[in-house]
């Protein structure tokens, strides 16, 4: 299923497949002769290229969720700020692989910045001394610009992001993804197969309609052999700012992330409350950590989640 | 293709998790309650939510002489549903497909489902502006009675992606009926204080800036959330809720449009 050329027909078996050039779908495809010639297609040279490029990056973490709007980008930005504050001597990078809906430039407060291309590659945008970001958002002329691309073009962009960004020495590279189990996810996992992926962090919210899609994402990880570092449950409880009573905005009618994690045997790293201040901070591009919110449950939960992620990453290297 | 469908309504949003599937299902249910014949097509292949929301998870699609027979919610067959969810063996199964395969599946959904005569076909989509959307648009281009409803939540980070979806509609020439804002405010069940968890007013100002009709605000209503999984219409179960009012008004607009159009 890898390497489907842009001009291939709908049921293209993929140029790497055994059926390449021989399947019924290949009839009439302009690439049929190349595929049928039987020259064994080696592994994508990009994998080696990316391995070299990311040789100075210690831990590479994918942030995934089958469901949209659960807080993948929010969690990624929180983690980025959290790791950067915890390890002032280490460098953290964030790669925004959401090509059609990039949110990181806004959340990290670097909208409108430019990335520069030099001889050694693209230089990412620096959010802080030790936190850098690369996103397609930096390449768009206006916020109204839509990236209307099919899969192969998105894959090409992700390949470029992985092979051509000059990150320098990084301890953590966090890769924020769009929802789903399709091109962006497959490409990221395949392109990183040489460089080595530390694992995936899966984000969910408590209600069944979200968990349903998150189960599919965990199935995806299992299918592709991606280690699941753990699941983070977001928007778990809401504390009313007026009366301080707790309520469930998205009720966990089926036991929430805890029940799902038990069923599918993956670790649950923690739960973040539904915090209006956090939503406002990400909209404004402020670091939630620097707002020093008093007695914040989000911060306390975040610290624990960070502990577990760091421990899980260190245990493998 | 879709010759027997009077009106096609696409439910779109650049952003995920804003309530596209909730809007799609409640819109379809409201239309059904008003006596229309409705089809609901779920083209979210990697994260199909419609079968769960309508409590149809264990149903199967059958191949009839005229094509795939959709799953019907009611005996009178006033609401037919098609989703990839009906084709998966277990609910944990992932559809790990790249674009070309998704495109082929959607083409089949558009061409091979035998909907019978429909007043409305509602199409629920995944977030983004990519394969699924391009395929749907390319295939619906020949169909004049097609329009889009855009769903957003109030916060900037959602609005930013939704602006991209509006650009997409304009580039592909699909008329936009208007914008619905979801998750507008949350009323604390203890003290009734309303908190704008995801800020407020974003949908309305987006409609003004992009010169589109604003179709209303849906509050975060836990009662509506709980209807998911049961296949019940908010207009029937919670007739006094704001949600019901928004959907009733929307259906009135849609009903006029097909009467005028056909």
Coordinates of C-alpha atoms in Angstrom, one line a residue:
Chain A
X1 CA 0.0 0.0 0.0
X2 CA 3.0 2.3 0.1
X3 CA 4.2 4.4 -2.8
X4 CA 1.1 4.9 -4.8
X5 CA 2.1 7.3 -7.6
X6 CA 0.0 10.4 -8.0
X7 CA -1.3 9.4 -11.5
X8 CA -2.1 5.8 -10.4
X9 CA -5.6 4.4 -10.8
X10 CA -7.9 3.9 -7.8
X11 CA -7.0 0.3 -6.9
X12 CA -3.3 0.7 -7.4
X13 CA -1.7 -2.1 -5.5
X14 CA 1.4 0.1 -4.7
X15 CA 4.7 0.0 -6.5
X16 CA 6.2 -2.1 -3.7
X17 CA 3.6 -4.7 -3.9
X18 CA 4.1 -8.1 -5.5
X19 CA 1.1 -7.4 -7.8
X20 CA 2.7 -4.2 -9.0
X21 CA 2.1 -3.9 -12.8
X22 CA 0.1 -7.2 -12.8
X23 CA -3.1 -6.4 -10.9
X24 CA -6.3 -5.7 -12.9
X25 CA -6.2 -2.1 -11.8
X26 CA -2.8 -1.6 -13.5
X27 CA -4.3 -1.9 -17.0
X28 CA -4.0 1.5 -18.5
X29 CA -1.8 3.0 -15.8
X30 CA 1.0 5.1 -17.3
X31 CA 3.4 3.4 -14.8
X32 CA 2.5 -0.1 -15.6
X33 CA 5.6 -0.9 -17.6
X34 CA 7.9 0.4 -14.9
X35 CA 6.2 -1.7 -12.3
X36 CA 5.9 -4.8 -14.4
X37 CA 9.6 -4.7 -15.4
X38 CA 10.3 -6.6 -12.3
X39 CA 13.2 -4.4 -11.1
X40 CA 13.0 -5.1 -7.4
X41 CA 11.9 -1.9 -5.7
X42 CA 14.1 -1.4 -2.7
X43 CA 13.1 0.3 0.4
X44 CA 12.3 4.0 0.0
X45 CA 15.6 5.9 -0.1
X46 CA 13.9 8.5 2.0
X47 CA 14.0 6.2 5.0
X48 CA 17.7 6.2 5.1
X49 CA 17.8 9.9 4.5
X50 CA 15.5 10.6 7.4
X51 CA 17.5 8.2 9.6
X52 CA 20.6 10.3 9.0
X53 CA 18.8 13.6 9.4
X54 CA 17.3 12.6 12.7
X55 CA 20.4 10.8 14.1
X56 CA 20.8 13.6 16.6
X57 CA 17.2 13.3 17.8
X58 CA 16.9 10.9 20.8
X59 CA 13.2 10.4 21.3
X60 CA 10.6 10.6 18.6
X61 CA 7.0 10.6 19.8
X62 CA 3.9 10.5 17.7
X63 CA 0.8 12.2 19.2
X64 CA -2.2 10.4 17.8
X65 CA -6.0 10.0 18.1
X66 CA -8.6 8.5 15.9
X67 CA -10.9 11.3 16.8
X68 CA -10.6 15.0 16.0
X69 CA -10.9 17.9 18.4
X70 CA -9.9 15.8 21.5
X71 CA -6.8 17.9 22.2
X72 CA -3.9 16.3 20.3
X73 CA -2.4 19.7 19.4
X74 CA -3.2 21.2 22.9
X75 CA -1.5 18.2 24.6
X76 CA 1.5 18.4 22.1
X77 CA 2.0 22.1 22.9
X78 CA 1.6 21.5 26.7
X79 CA 4.2 18.7 26.5
X80 CA 6.5 20.8 24.4
X81 CA 6.4 23.7 26.9
X82 CA 6.5 21.2 29.9
X83 CA 9.6 19.3 28.6
X84 CA 11.4 22.6 27.7
X85 CA 10.8 24.0 31.2
X86 CA 11.8 20.7 32.9
X87 CA 15.0 20.3 30.9
X88 CA 16.4 23.7 30.2
X89 CA 19.6 22.2 28.8
X90 CA 17.8 19.9 26.4
X91 CA 16.2 20.8 23.1
X92 CA 12.7 20.0 22.2
X93 CA 11.2 20.1 18.7
X94 CA 7.6 19.9 17.5
X95 CA 6.6 18.8 14.0
X96 CA 3.0 19.6 13.0
X97 CA 2.1 16.9 10.6
X98 CA -1.5 18.1 10.3
X99 CA -1.3 19.4 6.7
X100 CA -4.9 20.4 6.2
X101 CA -5.5 21.9 9.7
X102 CA -2.3 23.1 11.3
X103 CA -2.9 24.4 14.8
X104 CA 0.6 24.6 16.3
X105 CA 1.6 28.0 15.1
X106 CA -1.4 29.6 16.8
X107 CA -1.1 27.5 20.0
X108 CA 2.6 28.3 20.4
X109 CA 2.1 32.0 19.6
X110 CA 4.3 32.1 16.5
X111 CA 1.7 32.7 13.8
X112 CA 3.0 34.7 10.9
X113 CA 6.6 33.7 11.4
X114 CA 8.6 32.6 8.4
X115 CA 10.8 29.5 8.0
X116 CA 14.0 29.9 6.1
X117 CA 15.5 27.5 3.7
X118 CA 19.3 27.3 3.8
X119 CA 21.9 24.9 2.4
X120 CA 21.5 22.6 5.3
X121 CA 17.7 22.6 5.2
X122 CA 14.7 24.4 6.7
X123 CA 15.4 26.1 9.9
X124 CA 12.4 25.7 12.3
X125 CA 10.8 28.6 14.1
X126 CA 12.0 29.0 17.7
X127 CA 9.2 29.4 20.3
X128 CA 11.7 29.6 23.2
X129 CA 15.4 29.0 23.8
X130 CA 15.0 25.3 23.6
X131 CA 11.7 24.7 21.8
X132 CA 11.3 24.8 18.0
X133 CA 8.5 24.2 15.7
X134 CA 7.9 23.3 12.0
X135 CA 4.5 23.5 10.5
X136 CA 2.9 23.9 7.1
X137 CA 1.1 26.9 8.7
X138 CA 4.4 28.8 8.1
X139 CA 4.3 28.2 4.4
X140 CA 0.7 29.5 3.8
X141 CA 0.2 33.1 2.6
X142 CA -3.0 33.8 4.5
X143 CA -5.0 32.1 7.2
X144 CA -7.8 31.5 4.7
X145 CA -5.5 29.5 2.5
X146 CA -6.7 25.9 2.3
X147 CA -4.4 23.0 1.5
X148 CA -6.5 21.0 -0.9
X149 CA -4.2 18.1 -1.4
X150 CA -4.8 14.4 -1.9
X151 CA -2.7 11.8 -0.1
X152 CA 0.5 11.6 -2.2
X153 CA 1.1 15.3 -2.0
X154 CA 0.6 15.3 1.8
X155 CA 3.0 12.4 2.0
X156 CA 5.6 14.3 0.0
X157 CA 5.3 17.2 2.4
X158 CA 5.7 14.9 5.5
X159 CA 8.8 13.3 3.8
X160 CA 10.2 16.8 3.3
X161 CA 9.5 17.8 6.9
X162 CA 11.2 14.7 8.2
X163 CA 14.2 14.8 5.9
X164 CA 14.9 18.5 5.4
X165 CA 14.3 20.3 8.7
X166 CA 17.5 21.3 10.4
X167 CA 16.6 20.6 14.0
X168 CA 20.1 20.4 15.4
X169 CA 20.5 18.3 18.5
X170 CA 17.1 17.3 20.0
X171 CA 16.1 15.2 23.0
X172 CA 12.5 15.0 22.1
X173 CA 10.7 15.4 18.8
X174 CA 6.9 15.5 19.2
X175 CA 4.9 14.9 16.1
X176 CA 1.4 16.2 16.1
X177 CA -0.9 14.5 13.7
X178 CA -4.4 15.0 12.2
X179 CA -7.2 12.6 13.2
X180 CA -7.5 9.3 11.4
X181 CA -5.5 6.2 10.3
X182 CA -4.5 7.2 6.8
X183 CA -1.8 8.8 4.7
X184 CA -0.2 11.1 7.3
X185 CA 0.0 8.4 9.9
X186 CA 1.2 5.7 7.6
X187 CA 3.8 7.9 6.1
X188 CA 5.1 9.2 9.4
X189 CA 5.4 5.6 10.7
X190 CA 7.0 4.3 7.5
X191 CA 9.4 7.1 7.0
X192 CA 10.5 6.9 10.7
X193 CA 11.0 3.1 10.5
X194 CA 14.8 3.6 10.0
X195 CA 15.3 6.4 12.4
X196 CA 13.3 4.6 15.1
X197 CA 10.1 5.8 16.7
X198 CA 10.0 5.8 20.5
X199 CA 6.3 5.3 20.5
X200 CA 2.9 6.9 20.3
X201 CA 0.9 8.9 22.8
X202 CA -2.9 8.5 22.2
X203 CA -5.3 11.2 23.2
X204 CA -9.0 10.7 23.9
X205 CA -12.0 12.3 25.6
X206 CA -14.3 10.3 27.9
X207 CA -17.4 9.8 25.7
X208 CA -18.0 6.6 23.7
X209 CA -18.3 8.3 20.3
X210 CA -14.6 9.4 20.8
X211 CA -13.4 6.2 22.3
X212 CA -14.8 4.3 19.4
X213 CA -12.4 6.1 17.0
X214 CA -9.5 5.9 19.5
X215 CA -9.9 2.1 19.6
X216 CA -9.3 2.2 15.9
X217 CA -6.1 4.2 16.4
X218 CA -4.8 1.7 19.0
X219 CA -5.6 -1.1 16.4
X220 CA -3.6 0.9 13.9
X221 CA -0.6 1.1 16.3
X222 CA -0.8 -2.7 16.9
X223 CA -1.0 -3.4 13.1
X224 CA 2.0 -1.3 12.4
X225 CA 4.0 -2.4 15.4
X226 CA 4.1 1.1 17.0
X227 CA 4.6 1.0 20.8
X228 CA 1.8 2.8 22.7
X229 CA 3.5 4.8 25.4
X230 CA 0.0 5.4 26.8
X231 CA -3.3 7.1 26.6
X232 CA -4.2 10.5 28.0
X233 CA -7.8 11.3 28.7
X234 CA -8.6 15.0 28.0
X235 CA -11.7 17.0 29.0
X236 CA -12.4 14.6 31.8
X237 CA -14.2 16.7 34.4
X238 CA -15.4 20.3 34.5
X239 CA -15.1 22.4 37.6
X240 CA -17.6 25.2 37.6
X241 CA -15.7 28.5 38.1
X242 CA -18.8 29.8 40.0
X243 CA -19.8 27.1 42.5
X244 CA -16.7 24.8 42.2
X245 CA -18.9 21.8 41.7
X246 CA -17.6 19.1 39.4
X247 CA -19.6 17.8 36.5
X248 CA -19.0 15.6 33.4
X249 CA -19.5 17.6 30.2
X250 CA -18.7 14.6 28.0
X251 CA -20.0 11.7 30.2
X252 CA -18.0 8.5 30.3
X253 CA -21.1 6.3 29.7
X254 CA -18.9 3.3 28.9
X255 CA -16.3 3.7 31.6
X256 CA -14.1 6.3 29.7
X257 CA -10.5 5.9 28.8
X258 CA -9.8 3.8 31.9
X259 CA -12.1 1.0 30.8
X260 CA -10.8 1.1 27.2
X261 CA -7.2 0.9 28.4
X262 CA -7.9 -2.1 30.5
X263 CA -9.7 -3.8 27.7
X264 CA -7.0 -3.2 25.2
X265 CA -4.1 -3.5 27.7
X266 CA -2.4 -0.2 27.2
X267 CA -1.3 2.1 30.0
X268 CA -3.4 5.1 31.0
X269 CA -1.1 8.0 31.7
X270 CA -3.6 10.4 33.3
X271 CA -6.6 12.6 32.8
X272 CA -6.7 16.3 32.2
X273 CA -9.8 18.3 33.3
X274 CA -11.8 20.5 30.9
X275 CA -10.1 23.8 31.6
X276 CA -11.5 27.0 30.0
X277 CA -8.3 28.9 30.9
X278 CA -6.3 26.3 28.9
X279 CA -8.6 26.8 25.9
X280 CA -8.1 30.5 26.2
X281 CA -4.3 30.2 26.5
X282 CA -4.0 28.0 23.4
X283 CA -6.2 30.4 21.4
X284 CA -4.0 33.3 22.4
X285 CA -0.8 31.4 21.9
X286 CA 0.3 31.8 25.5
X287 CA 2.1 29.1 27.5
X288 CA -0.4 27.7 30.0
X289 CA 2.5 26.9 32.3
X290 CA 3.6 30.5 32.4
X291 CA 0.2 31.7 33.5
X292 CA 0.9 30.1 36.8
X293 CA -2.7 29.2 37.4
X294 CA -3.3 28.7 41.1
X295 CA -4.0 25.1 42.3
X296 CA -4.3 23.9 38.8
X297 CA -5.4 20.3 38.3
X298 CA -4.2 20.5 34.8
X299 CA -0.6 21.3 35.9
X300 CA -0.6 18.6 38.5
X301 CA -1.9 16.0 36.0
X302 CA 0.5 17.2 33.4
X303 CA 3.5 16.8 35.6
X304 CA 2.6 13.2 36.3
X305 CA 2.0 12.5 32.6
X306 CA 5.4 14.0 31.8
X307 CA 7.1 11.8 34.5
X308 CA 5.6 8.7 32.9
X309 CA 6.5 9.7 29.3
X310 CA 10.1 10.6 30.3
X311 CA 10.4 7.3 32.1
X312 CA 8.9 5.3 29.2
X313 CA 11.3 7.0 26.7
X314 CA 14.4 6.5 28.9
X315 CA 13.6 2.9 29.6
X316 CA 14.2 2.1 25.9
X317 CA 17.3 4.0 25.2
Chain B
X1 CA -25.9 9.4 -10.1
X2 CA -28.3 10.4 -7.3
X3 CA -31.0 11.3 -9.9
X4 CA -33.7 10.4 -7.4
X5 CA -32.4 12.8 -4.7
X6 CA -34.1 16.2 -4.5
X7 CA -31.4 17.9 -2.3
X8 CA -27.9 16.9 -1.2
X9 CA -26.6 18.5 2.0
X10 CA -22.9 18.2 2.9
X11 CA -21.9 18.7 6.6
X12 CA -18.4 20.0 6.6
X13 CA -15.8 21.4 9.0
X14 CA -12.1 21.8 8.7
X15 CA -11.8 20.9 12.4
X16 CA -12.4 17.5 14.0
X17 CA -14.6 16.9 17.0
X18 CA -16.8 20.0 16.5
X19 CA -20.0 17.9 16.1
X20 CA -20.3 17.2 12.4
X21 CA -21.7 13.7 13.1
X22 CA -24.0 15.0 15.8
X23 CA -25.3 17.7 13.4
X24 CA -25.6 15.3 10.5
X25 CA -27.6 12.7 12.6
X26 CA -29.8 15.2 14.3
X27 CA -30.5 17.0 11.0
X28 CA -31.4 13.7 9.4
X29 CA -33.6 12.7 12.3
X30 CA -35.4 16.1 12.3
X31 CA -36.1 15.8 8.6
X32 CA -37.5 12.4 9.1
X33 CA -39.7 13.6 12.0
X34 CA -41.1 16.2 9.6
X35 CA -42.1 13.5 7.2
X36 CA -39.3 13.7 4.6
X37 CA -37.6 10.7 3.1
X38 CA -33.9 11.0 4.1
X39 CA -30.6 9.3 3.4
X40 CA -27.6 9.7 5.6
X41 CA -24.2 8.9 4.0
X42 CA -21.1 8.7 6.3
X43 CA -18.0 9.2 4.3
X44 CA -15.7 9.4 7.3
X45 CA -13.9 6.1 6.6
X46 CA -11.3 6.2 9.4
X47 CA -13.7 7.3 12.1
X48 CA -17.3 6.4 11.3
X49 CA -19.5 7.6 14.1
X50 CA -23.0 7.5 12.5
X51 CA -23.7 3.8 13.2
X52 CA -23.0 4.2 16.9
X53 CA -24.9 7.5 17.3
X54 CA -28.0 6.0 15.7
X55 CA -27.7 2.7 17.6
X56 CA -27.2 0.7 14.4
X57 CA -23.8 -0.8 15.1
X58 CA -24.7 -4.5 14.6
X59 CA -26.5 -3.9 11.3
X60 CA -25.3 -5.2 7.9
X61 CA -25.4 -3.9 4.4
X62 CA -27.0 -6.2 1.8
X63 CA -26.4 -6.3 -1.9
X64 CA -29.7 -6.0 -3.7
X65 CA -30.5 -6.2 -7.4
X66 CA -30.3 -2.4 -7.7
X67 CA -27.2 -1.9 -5.6
X68 CA -26.3 -1.8 -1.9
X69 CA -29.3 -1.5 0.3
X70 CA -28.8 1.0 3.1
X71 CA -29.6 0.2 6.7
X72 CA -33.0 1.7 7.7
X73 CA -33.6 3.1 11.1
X74 CA -37.4 2.7 10.9
X75 CA -39.8 0.2 9.5
X76 CA -41.3 2.8 7.2
X77 CA -37.8 3.2 5.6
X78 CA -37.9 7.0 6.0
X79 CA -34.3 7.2 7.1
X80 CA -31.7 5.1 5.3
X81 CA -28.0 5.0 6.5
X82 CA -24.8 4.0 4.8
X83 CA -21.5 3.9 6.5
X84 CA -18.2 1.9 6.3
X85 CA -18.9 1.0 9.9
X86 CA -21.5 -1.5 8.7
X87 CA -18.7 -3.3 6.7
X88 CA -16.2 -3.7 9.5
X89 CA -16.0 -7.0 11.4
X90 CA -15.5 -5.6 14.9
X91 CA -15.9 -2.1 16.3
X92 CA -12.2 -1.9 17.1
X93 CA -11.1 -2.6 13.5
X94 CA -9.2 0.2 11.9
X95 CA -9.4 1.2 8.2
X96 CA -5.7 1.8 7.5
X97 CA -6.1 3.1 3.9
X98 CA -4.3 5.7 1.9
X99 CA -6.1 8.2 -0.3
X100 CA -6.7 6.2 -3.5
X101 CA -8.4 3.4 -1.7
X102 CA -10.6 5.8 0.3
X103 CA -11.5 7.5 -3.0
X104 CA -12.6 4.3 -4.6
X105 CA -14.8 3.5 -1.5
X106 CA -16.5 6.9 -1.6
X107 CA -17.2 6.6 -5.3
X108 CA -18.9 3.3 -4.6
X109 CA -20.9 4.9 -1.8
X110 CA -22.0 7.6 -4.2
X111 CA -22.7 5.4 -7.2
X112 CA -23.7 2.0 -5.9
X113 CA -26.2 2.6 -3.0
X114 CA -29.8 2.2 -3.9
X115 CA -31.4 5.0 -2.0
X116 CA -34.8 4.9 -3.7
X117 CA -36.5 8.3 -3.9
X118 CA -35.1 10.8 -1.4
X119 CA -36.1 14.3 -0.4
X120 CA -32.7 14.9 1.3
X121 CA -29.4 13.1 1.3
X122 CA -27.2 14.3 4.2
X123 CA -23.5 13.5 3.8
X124 CA -21.3 13.5 7.0
X125 CA -17.6 14.0 6.3
X126 CA -14.3 13.7 8.1
X127 CA -12.3 16.8 9.1
X128 CA -10.0 18.3 6.5
X129 CA -9.8 19.3 2.9
X130 CA -8.3 16.2 1.3
X131 CA -9.1 13.0 -0.4
X132 CA -12.6 12.4 0.9
X133 CA -13.7 16.0 0.3
X134 CA -12.1 16.3 -3.1
X135 CA -13.7 13.0 -4.2
X136 CA -17.2 14.0 -2.9
X137 CA -17.0 17.4 -4.6
X138 CA -15.8 16.0 -7.9
X139 CA -18.6 13.6 -8.0
X140 CA -21.3 16.0 -6.9
X141 CA -20.2 18.7 -9.3
X142 CA -22.9 17.5 -11.8
X143 CA -25.6 17.7 -9.2
X144 CA -27.1 21.1 -9.0
X145 CA -29.2 20.6 -5.9
X146 CA -26.1 20.3 -3.6
X147 CA -25.1 22.6 -0.8
X148 CA -23.0 22.6 2.4
X149 CA -23.5 23.3 6.1
X150 CA -20.4 24.3 8.0
X151 CA -20.0 23.3 11.6
X152 CA -17.6 25.0 14.0
X153 CA -17.0 25.6 17.7
X154 CA -16.4 29.1 19.1
X155 CA -12.7 29.0 19.8
X156 CA -10.1 30.5 17.5
X157 CA -8.2 27.4 17.0
X158 CA -11.3 25.8 15.5
X159 CA -12.3 28.8 13.5
X160 CA -8.9 28.9 11.9
X161 CA -9.4 25.5 10.3
X162 CA -13.0 26.2 9.4
X163 CA -11.9 29.2 7.4
X164 CA -9.9 26.8 5.3
X165 CA -13.0 24.7 4.7
X166 CA -14.9 27.8 3.5
X167 CA -12.1 28.5 1.1
X168 CA -12.4 24.9 -0.1
X169 CA -16.1 25.3 -0.8
X170 CA -15.6 28.5 -2.6
X171 CA -12.8 27.1 -4.8
X172 CA -14.8 24.0 -5.7
X173 CA -18.0 26.1 -6.3
X174 CA -20.3 24.5 -3.7
X175 CA -22.9 26.9 -2.3
X176 CA -22.7 27.2 1.5
X177 CA -26.1 27.3 3.3
X178 CA -24.6 28.7 6.5
X179 CA -22.6 28.1 9.6
X180 CA -23.7 26.3 12.8
X181 CA -21.8 27.0 16.1
X182 CA -21.7 24.0 18.4
X183 CA -20.6 23.8 22.0
X184 CA -21.4 27.4 22.7
X185 CA -21.9 27.4 26.4
X186 CA -22.2 25.0 29.3
X187 CA -24.7 25.4 32.0
X188 CA -23.5 24.1 35.4
X189 CA -26.0 21.5 36.6
X190 CA -25.5 22.7 40.2
X191 CA -25.7 26.5 40.0
X192 CA -27.0 27.1 36.4
X193 CA -24.1 29.4 35.8
X194 CA -23.2 29.4 32.0
X195 CA -19.5 29.0 31.2
X196 CA -18.2 29.6 27.7
X197 CA -15.7 26.7 27.9
X198 CA -14.6 27.2 24.4
X199 CA -15.0 31.0 24.3
X200 CA -18.1 32.5 22.6
X201 CA -19.4 34.2 19.5
X202 CA -16.8 32.7 17.1
X203 CA -19.3 31.2 14.8
X204 CA -21.3 34.3 14.5
X205 CA -18.4 36.6 13.8
X206 CA -17.0 34.1 11.3
X207 CA -20.4 34.2 9.5
X208 CA -20.2 37.9 9.4
X209 CA -16.6 38.1 8.1
X210 CA -17.2 35.5 5.4
X211 CA -20.7 36.9 4.5
X212 CA -22.5 33.7 5.2
X213 CA -25.8 33.0 6.9
X214 CA -25.6 32.1 10.6
X215 CA -27.8 29.2 11.3
X216 CA -27.7 29.2 15.1
X217 CA -25.8 28.3 18.3
X218 CA -26.0 24.8 19.8
X219 CA -25.1 24.9 23.5
X220 CA -23.3 22.0 25.2
X221 CA -26.3 20.1 26.4
X222 CA -25.4 16.8 28.2
X223 CA -29.0 15.6 27.5
X224 CA -28.3 15.9 23.7
X225 CA -25.0 14.2 24.2
X226 CA -26.7 11.3 25.9
X227 CA -29.0 10.7 22.9
X228 CA -25.9 9.5 21.0
X229 CA -26.0 5.8 21.0
X230 CA -29.8 5.6 21.1
X231 CA -30.7 7.0 17.7
X232 CA -33.3 9.4 19.1
X233 CA -34.2 12.8 17.7
X234 CA -33.6 15.8 20.0
X235 CA -36.7 17.5 18.5
X236 CA -38.8 14.6 19.8
X237 CA -37.1 13.8 23.1
X238 CA -36.2 17.3 24.2
X239 CA -38.8 19.5 22.3
X240 CA -38.1 22.5 24.5
X241 CA -34.3 22.5 24.2
X242 CA -32.3 25.2 22.3
X243 CA -30.9 22.3 20.2
X244 CA -34.5 21.4 19.0
X245 CA -35.2 25.0 18.1
X246 CA -32.1 25.3 16.0
X247 CA -32.8 22.1 14.1
X248 CA -36.5 22.9 13.6
X249 CA -35.6 26.3 12.2
X250 CA -33.0 24.8 9.9
X251 CA -35.4 22.2 8.6
X252 CA -38.0 24.9 7.9
X253 CA -35.4 26.7 5.7
X254 CA -34.5 23.4 3.9
X255 CA -38.1 22.5 3.4
X256 CA -38.8 25.8 1.7
X257 CA -35.7 25.4 -0.5
X258 CA -36.9 22.1 -2.0
X259 CA -40.4 23.3 -2.5
X260 CA -39.1 26.3 -4.4
X261 CA -36.5 24.3 -6.2
X262 CA -38.6 21.4 -7.5

